[in-house]
Tab-separated table of C-alpha atoms (C1' of nucleotides) in Angstrom:
chain	number	residue	atom	x	y	z
A	1	MET	CA	0.000	0.000	0.000
A	2	ASP	CA	1.526	3.243	-1.149
A	3	GLU	CA	0.339	6.829	-1.250
A	4	ILE	CA	-1.632	6.229	-4.467
A	5	ASP	CA	-3.597	3.430	-2.833
A	6	LEU	CA	-4.429	5.732	0.057
A	7	GLN	CA	-5.676	8.363	-2.385
A	8	ILE	CA	-7.878	5.803	-4.104
A	9	LEU	CA	-9.242	4.626	-0.759
A	10	ARG	CA	-10.037	8.189	0.250
A	11	ILE	CA	-11.946	8.749	-2.982
A	12	LEU	CA	-13.887	5.499	-2.696
A	13	LYS	CA	-14.704	6.141	0.955
A	14	ALA	CA	-16.285	9.444	0.003
A	15	ASN	CA	-18.136	7.885	-2.935
A	16	SER	CA	-17.811	4.237	-3.779
A	17	ARG	CA	-19.489	4.729	-7.147
A	18	THR	CA	-16.627	6.839	-8.440
A	19	THR	CA	-15.509	4.962	-11.533
A	20	SER	CA	-11.954	4.006	-12.370
A	21	SER	CA	-12.053	6.424	-15.264
A	22	ASP	CA	-13.144	9.244	-12.968
A	23	ILE	CA	-10.376	8.394	-10.517
A	24	SER	CA	-7.971	8.272	-13.434
A	25	LYS	CA	-8.661	11.930	-14.141
A	26	MET	CA	-8.191	12.856	-10.485
A	27	ILE	CA	-4.868	11.197	-9.802
A	28	HIS	CA	-3.304	10.899	-13.261
A	29	LEU	CA	-2.979	7.163	-13.494
A	30	SER	CA	-4.310	4.968	-16.271
A	31	VAL	CA	-7.698	3.297	-15.900
A	32	PRO	CA	-6.415	-0.306	-15.933
A	33	SER	CA	-3.868	0.505	-13.245
A	34	ILE	CA	-6.540	1.920	-11.002
A	35	ALA	CA	-8.888	-0.985	-11.626
A	36	GLU	CA	-6.126	-3.412	-10.758
A	37	ARG	CA	-5.206	-1.557	-7.585
A	38	ILE	CA	-8.823	-1.615	-6.437
A	39	ARG	CA	-8.999	-5.354	-7.152
A	40	LYS	CA	-5.887	-5.908	-5.048
A	41	LEU	CA	-7.177	-3.753	-2.215
A	42	GLU	CA	-10.252	-5.954	-2.123
A	43	LYS	CA	-8.298	-9.180	-2.437
A	44	ASN	CA	-5.947	-8.172	0.379
A	45	GLY	CA	-8.866	-7.351	2.640
A	46	VAL	CA	-8.092	-3.654	2.884
A	47	ILE	CA	-11.519	-2.970	1.422
A	48	ASP	CA	-13.946	-5.060	3.442
A	49	GLN	CA	-16.964	-4.267	1.322
A	50	PHE	CA	-18.665	-1.771	-0.921
A	51	THR	CA	-21.719	-0.585	0.921
A	52	VAL	CA	-24.179	2.236	1.465
A	53	LYS	CA	-24.586	4.347	4.568
A	54	LEU	CA	-28.265	4.601	5.428
A	55	ASN	CA	-29.882	7.483	7.271
A	56	ARG	CA	-31.077	6.184	10.624
A	57	ARG	CA	-34.017	8.551	10.882
A	58	ALA	CA	-35.213	7.707	7.398
A	59	MET	CA	-34.949	4.053	8.340
A	60	GLY	CA	-37.112	4.679	11.384
A	61	GLN	CA	-34.338	4.123	13.908
A	62	HIS	CA	-35.005	7.039	16.207
A	63	CYS	CA	-33.410	5.592	19.308
A	64	ILE	CA	-29.711	4.678	19.463
A	65	VAL	CA	-28.290	3.436	22.747
A	66	TYR	CA	-25.088	1.924	24.032
A	67	ILE	CA	-25.522	-0.913	26.500
A	68	PHE	CA	-22.724	-2.168	28.699
A	69	VAL	CA	-23.149	-5.764	29.792
A	70	GLN	CA	-21.460	-7.765	32.517
A	71	LEU	CA	-21.775	-11.532	32.217
A	72	ASP	CA	-21.768	-14.104	34.978
A	73	GLY	CA	-18.294	-15.636	34.888
A	74	SER	CA	-19.788	-19.109	34.742
A	75	ALA	CA	-22.034	-18.281	31.798
A	76	GLU	CA	-21.527	-19.930	28.468
A	77	THR	CA	-20.642	-16.827	26.577
A	78	HIS	CA	-21.000	-18.269	23.080
A	79	LYS	CA	-24.765	-18.461	23.410
A	80	PHE	CA	-24.885	-14.848	24.450
A	81	ARG	CA	-22.606	-13.921	21.556
A	82	GLU	CA	-24.735	-15.744	19.006
A	83	ALA	CA	-27.983	-14.185	20.158
A	84	ILE	CA	-26.500	-10.707	20.181
A	85	VAL	CA	-24.741	-10.887	16.847
A	86	GLN	CA	-27.864	-12.209	15.138
A	87	SER	CA	-30.152	-9.485	16.464
A	88	GLU	CA	-31.012	-6.970	13.779
A	89	HIS	CA	-31.112	-4.257	16.435
A	90	VAL	CA	-27.463	-4.721	17.365
A	91	LEU	CA	-25.289	-2.485	15.204
A	92	GLU	CA	-22.083	-3.263	17.029
A	93	CYS	CA	-20.840	-5.618	19.698
A	94	HIS	CA	-17.410	-5.320	21.270
A	95	HIS	CA	-15.631	-7.265	23.966
A	96	THR	CA	-14.202	-4.644	26.277
A	97	SER	CA	-11.797	-4.094	29.093
A	98	GLY	CA	-12.930	-2.516	32.331
A	99	GLU	CA	-15.922	-2.724	34.562
A	100	TYR	CA	-18.139	-4.511	32.046
A	101	ASP	CA	-17.523	-7.284	29.526
A	102	TYR	CA	-19.377	-6.219	26.397
A	103	LEU	CA	-20.464	-2.987	24.806
A	104	LEU	CA	-23.392	-3.029	22.394
A	105	LYS	CA	-24.586	-0.315	20.068
A	106	VAL	CA	-28.294	-0.836	19.562
A	107	ALA	CA	-30.792	0.762	17.174
A	108	LEU	CA	-34.489	0.836	18.004
A	109	ALA	CA	-37.486	2.472	16.405
A	110	GLU	CA	-38.300	4.237	19.651
A	111	ILE	CA	-37.481	4.200	23.309
A	112	SER	CA	-40.477	2.043	24.109
A	113	GLU	CA	-38.770	-0.869	22.372
A	114	LEU	CA	-35.833	-0.792	24.737
A	115	GLU	CA	-37.499	-2.738	27.512
A	116	GLY	CA	-38.456	-5.512	25.121
A	117	PHE	CA	-34.930	-5.674	23.717
A	118	ILE	CA	-33.342	-5.886	27.149
A	119	MET	CA	-35.857	-8.427	28.423
A	120	HIS	CA	-36.212	-10.694	25.417
A	121	THR	CA	-32.938	-10.442	23.537
A	122	LEU	CA	-30.384	-9.389	26.089
A	123	LYS	CA	-31.439	-11.142	29.265
A	124	ALA	CA	-33.264	-14.122	27.795
A	125	ASN	CA	-31.457	-17.163	29.120
A	126	HIS	CA	-28.149	-15.360	29.479
A	127	ASN	CA	-26.570	-14.951	32.872
A	128	ILE	CA	-26.247	-11.221	32.850
A	129	VAL	CA	-25.086	-9.774	36.133
A	130	ARG	CA	-25.965	-6.228	35.225
A	131	SER	CA	-26.198	-3.810	32.358
A	132	ASN	CA	-25.940	-0.076	31.933
A	133	THR	CA	-27.654	1.852	29.164
A	134	VAL	CA	-26.326	5.135	27.787
A	135	PHE	CA	-28.680	7.087	25.515
A	136	ILE	CA	-27.476	9.000	22.484
A	137	LEU	CA	-28.990	12.479	22.542
A	138	SER	CA	-27.393	13.579	19.290
A	139	THR	CA	-24.563	12.534	17.026
A	140	LEU	CA	-21.860	14.971	15.936
A	141	LYS	CA	-19.829	12.538	13.874
A	142	GLU	CA	-20.328	9.005	12.704
A	143	GLU	CA	-18.180	7.613	9.918
B	6	MET	CA	-40.706	3.495	0.967
B	7	ASP	CA	-42.270	0.121	0.330
B	8	GLU	CA	-41.054	-3.437	0.624
B	9	ILE	CA	-39.293	-3.263	-2.747
B	10	ASP	CA	-37.260	-0.260	-1.613
B	11	LEU	CA	-36.236	-2.172	1.484
B	12	GLN	CA	-35.113	-5.087	-0.671
B	13	ILE	CA	-33.047	-2.758	-2.840
B	14	LEU	CA	-31.483	-1.174	0.244
B	15	ARG	CA	-30.604	-4.589	1.637
B	16	ILE	CA	-28.889	-5.544	-1.617
B	17	LEU	CA	-26.967	-2.270	-1.838
B	18	LYS	CA	-25.926	-2.454	1.799
B	19	ALA	CA	-24.379	-5.862	1.172
B	20	ASN	CA	-22.711	-4.676	-2.040
B	21	SER	CA	-23.110	-1.158	-3.296
B	22	ARG	CA	-21.648	-2.061	-6.678
B	23	THR	CA	-24.563	-4.291	-7.524
B	24	THR	CA	-25.881	-2.820	-10.774
B	25	SER	CA	-29.493	-2.016	-11.531
B	26	SER	CA	-29.550	-4.833	-14.056
B	27	ASP	CA	-28.258	-7.291	-11.454
B	28	ILE	CA	-30.893	-6.133	-8.980
B	29	SER	CA	-33.471	-6.429	-11.754
B	30	LYS	CA	-32.759	-10.144	-12.005
B	31	MET	CA	-33.009	-10.574	-8.243
B	32	ILE	CA	-36.308	-8.867	-7.574
B	33	HIS	CA	-38.097	-9.022	-10.936
B	34	LEU	CA	-38.507	-5.356	-11.604
B	35	SER	CA	-37.386	-3.497	-14.709
B	36	VAL	CA	-34.015	-1.803	-14.812
B	37	PRO	CA	-35.346	1.758	-15.259
B	38	SER	CA	-37.684	1.312	-12.296
B	39	ILE	CA	-34.860	0.199	-10.064
B	40	ALA	CA	-32.593	2.997	-11.238
B	41	GLU	CA	-35.304	5.520	-10.475
B	42	ARG	CA	-35.983	4.075	-7.029
B	43	ILE	CA	-32.306	4.300	-6.153
B	44	ARG	CA	-32.216	7.910	-7.327
B	45	LYS	CA	-35.194	8.724	-5.126
B	46	LEU	CA	-33.689	6.943	-2.121
B	47	GLU	CA	-30.631	9.142	-2.508
B	48	LYS	CA	-32.630	12.298	-3.094
B	49	ASN	CA	-34.797	11.669	-0.042
B	50	GLY	CA	-31.735	11.124	2.127
B	51	VAL	CA	-32.479	7.486	2.873
B	52	ILE	CA	-29.132	6.625	1.330
B	53	ASP	CA	-26.605	8.949	2.945
B	54	GLN	CA	-23.710	7.899	0.769
B	55	PHE	CA	-22.118	5.136	-1.252
B	56	THR	CA	-18.960	4.165	0.561
B	57	VAL	CA	-16.458	1.422	1.295
B	58	LYS	CA	-15.880	-0.298	4.602
B	59	LEU	CA	-12.161	-0.452	5.282
B	60	ASN	CA	-10.433	-3.072	7.375
B	61	ARG	CA	-9.048	-1.379	10.473
B	62	ARG	CA	-6.083	-3.706	10.841
B	63	ALA	CA	-5.099	-3.307	7.217
B	64	MET	CA	-5.315	0.443	7.720
B	65	GLY	CA	-2.976	0.160	10.685
B	66	GLN	CA	-5.598	1.039	13.283
B	67	HIS	CA	-4.791	-1.579	15.871
B	68	CYS	CA	-6.205	0.226	18.861
B	69	ILE	CA	-9.868	1.165	19.115
B	70	VAL	CA	-11.134	2.785	22.299
B	71	TYR	CA	-14.248	4.459	23.589
B	72	ILE	CA	-13.688	7.561	25.656
B	73	PHE	CA	-16.356	9.091	27.853
B	74	VAL	CA	-15.887	12.778	28.493
B	75	GLN	CA	-17.424	15.100	31.045
B	76	LEU	CA	-17.137	18.808	30.308
B	77	ASP	CA	-17.009	21.677	32.727
B	78	GLY	CA	-20.475	23.228	32.660
B	79	SER	CA	-18.994	26.650	32.014
B	80	ALA	CA	-16.924	25.461	29.071
B	81	GLU	CA	-17.629	26.703	25.595
B	82	THR	CA	-18.593	23.417	24.148
B	83	HIS	CA	-18.464	24.430	20.507
B	84	LYS	CA	-14.665	24.645	20.582
B	85	PHE	CA	-14.495	21.172	22.013
B	86	ARG	CA	-16.916	19.920	19.399
B	87	GLU	CA	-14.956	21.419	16.530
B	88	ALA	CA	-11.640	19.999	17.659
B	89	ILE	CA	-13.115	16.543	18.187
B	90	VAL	CA	-15.049	16.340	14.957
B	91	GLN	CA	-12.022	17.423	12.945
B	92	SER	CA	-9.669	14.870	14.443
B	93	GLU	CA	-8.961	12.046	12.023
B	94	HIS	CA	-8.696	9.673	14.978
B	95	VAL	CA	-12.292	10.261	16.044
B	96	LEU	CA	-14.572	7.793	14.293
B	97	GLU	CA	-17.677	8.795	16.196
B	98	CYS	CA	-18.771	11.462	18.633
B	99	HIS	CA	-22.099	11.348	20.416
B	100	HIS	CA	-23.729	13.615	22.960
B	101	THR	CA	-25.007	11.282	25.634
B	102	SER	CA	-27.268	11.073	28.630
B	103	GLY	CA	-25.948	9.889	31.961
B	104	GLU	CA	-22.836	10.368	33.995
B	105	TYR	CA	-20.757	11.815	31.142
B	106	ASP	CA	-21.525	14.289	28.378
B	107	TYR	CA	-19.859	12.852	25.273
B	108	LEU	CA	-18.854	9.454	24.027
B	109	LEU	CA	-16.059	9.185	21.462
B	110	LYS	CA	-14.989	6.215	19.411
B	111	VAL	CA	-11.328	6.655	18.636
B	112	ALA	CA	-8.966	4.765	16.311
B	113	LEU	CA	-5.218	4.789	16.943
B	114	ALA	CA	-2.311	2.954	15.370
B	115	GLU	CA	-1.303	1.595	18.747
B	116	ILE	CA	-1.928	2.063	22.421
B	117	SER	CA	1.122	4.287	22.785
B	118	GLU	CA	-0.708	6.980	20.819
B	119	LEU	CA	-3.507	7.209	23.345
B	120	GLU	CA	-1.688	9.462	25.770
B	121	GLY	CA	-0.891	11.926	23.021
B	122	PHE	CA	-4.462	11.937	21.802
B	123	ILE	CA	-5.868	12.556	25.279
B	124	MET	CA	-3.306	15.222	26.102
B	125	HIS	CA	-3.128	17.121	22.835
B	126	THR	CA	-6.495	16.649	21.180
B	127	LEU	CA	-8.893	15.929	23.986
B	128	LYS	CA	-7.670	18.028	26.873
B	129	ALA	CA	-5.935	20.807	24.952
B	130	ASN	CA	-7.648	23.997	26.053
B	131	HIS	CA	-10.939	22.257	26.782
B	132	ASN	CA	-12.332	22.250	30.280
B	133	ILE	CA	-12.645	18.538	30.713
B	134	VAL	CA	-13.605	17.514	34.201
B	135	ARG	CA	-12.791	13.856	33.686
B	136	SER	CA	-12.692	11.134	31.091
B	137	ASN	CA	-12.982	7.374	31.117
B	138	THR	CA	-11.418	5.125	28.511
B	139	VAL	CA	-12.804	1.716	27.601
B	140	PHE	CA	-10.577	-0.504	25.457
B	141	ILE	CA	-11.937	-2.756	22.727
B	142	LEU	CA	-10.402	-6.208	23.117
B	143	SER	CA	-12.188	-7.676	20.111
B	144	THR	CA	-15.141	-6.899	17.898
B	145	LEU	CA	-17.888	-9.440	17.246
B	146	LYS	CA	-20.032	-7.258	15.053
B	147	GLU	CA	-19.627	-3.877	13.460
B	148	GLU	CA	-21.952	-2.819	10.666
C	26	DA	C1'	-44.195	0.746	-14.123
C	27	DT	C1'	-42.744	-1.616	-18.514
C	28	DT	C1'	-40.662	-2.371	-22.914
C	29	DG	C1'	-37.387	-1.713	-26.605
C	30	DA	C1'	-33.905	0.782	-28.859
C	31	DA	C1'	-30.184	4.037	-29.246
C	32	DA	C1'	-26.247	6.312	-27.446
C	33	DG	C1'	-22.745	6.956	-24.540
C	34	DG	C1'	-19.367	5.365	-21.424
C	35	DG	C1'	-16.793	2.025	-18.508
C	36	DT	C1'	-14.271	-2.173	-18.088
C	37	DT	C1'	-11.226	-5.516	-19.622
C	38	DC	C1'	-7.730	-7.729	-22.330
C	39	DA	C1'	-3.504	-8.101	-24.926
C	40	DA	C1'	0.578	-6.221	-26.319
C	41	DT	C1'	4.187	-3.169	-25.179
C	42	DC	C1'	7.377	-0.471	-22.545
D	3	DG	C1'	4.065	-2.051	-12.437
D	4	DA	C1'	2.160	1.318	-16.009
D	5	DT	C1'	0.405	2.511	-20.663
D	6	DT	C1'	-2.181	2.261	-24.962
D	7	DG	C1'	-5.866	0.976	-28.071
D	8	DA	C1'	-9.620	-1.884	-29.267
D	9	DA	C1'	-13.484	-4.864	-28.323
D	10	DC	C1'	-17.113	-5.881	-25.534
D	11	DC	C1'	-20.474	-5.238	-22.234
D	12	DC	C1'	-23.416	-2.568	-19.535
D	13	DT	C1'	-25.823	1.438	-18.066
D	14	DT	C1'	-28.514	5.187	-18.932
D	15	DT	C1'	-31.983	7.553	-21.192
D	16	DC	C1'	-35.905	8.390	-24.004
D	17	DA	C1'	-40.309	7.502	-26.131
D	18	DA	C1'	-44.351	4.921	-26.343
D	19	DT	C1'	-47.653	2.089	-23.885
DNA sequence: ATTGAAAGGGTTCAATC
DNA sequence: GATTGAACCCTTTCAAT
């Protein structure tokens, strides 16, 4: 990965539909070269996927919360992991250091759905010692 | 937005380079109709942008942390906001409810860069009462 | 919303440097 | 690795239904 690759990545991050011929005009490199570099960036796993960023409000996700979760040490964590990862409400799930074990980023249509999520998805058959929910009031930056 | 739009969004989210003619074969709708629906989804702000998801490791971001920040009530928050939003290390910045005021998601090359980030970007000339850093050990899901 | 056709443009390949 | 030129394919657009 050289400086040219980084330029290409920057352009694609801003707009993944930018064509190789468009990029060619921007960075003065031939179209086949650019196409090949993009192929390699994909093959090497630098580019995970081409995707679209959806507007949460337009998608009806008006309530975004972070939930910290502490698991019972004796719990079989893989069942918890499976249930969480499969939930369509869970945008992110990280294993964390510190006071808690996991940090979830959760999207809900509205706040009234939170209780159901915590009761039925989060605490259903998982030995959760405690959890702590942080509400997002507004978002200044989100890549 | 009807069910067909949702199908199109699902396909584009998985791969934003899927062409209208490819989608046409998947959902049995004519190419011009699909092209027009995508245009409208963009125009209406449902699709924020076409982008690529980059692999953090490949990009040399080996250290991801969440940092909670509490500001001095008298502080001029807009200066803090500007500095944070402009930092290339800050992936996300949310205004939150609860014990702290802001939650940042920060990407660093390695843990040794954290001190510099906290000292020079976070606490430089901003009246920060306290902060709390949570380290990501591993990520199970990240949309 | 669909169909069909025309036009324009992007991608890819092979050969070359 | 990068470039060029040509062939092919696809996308877009328009008009008519």
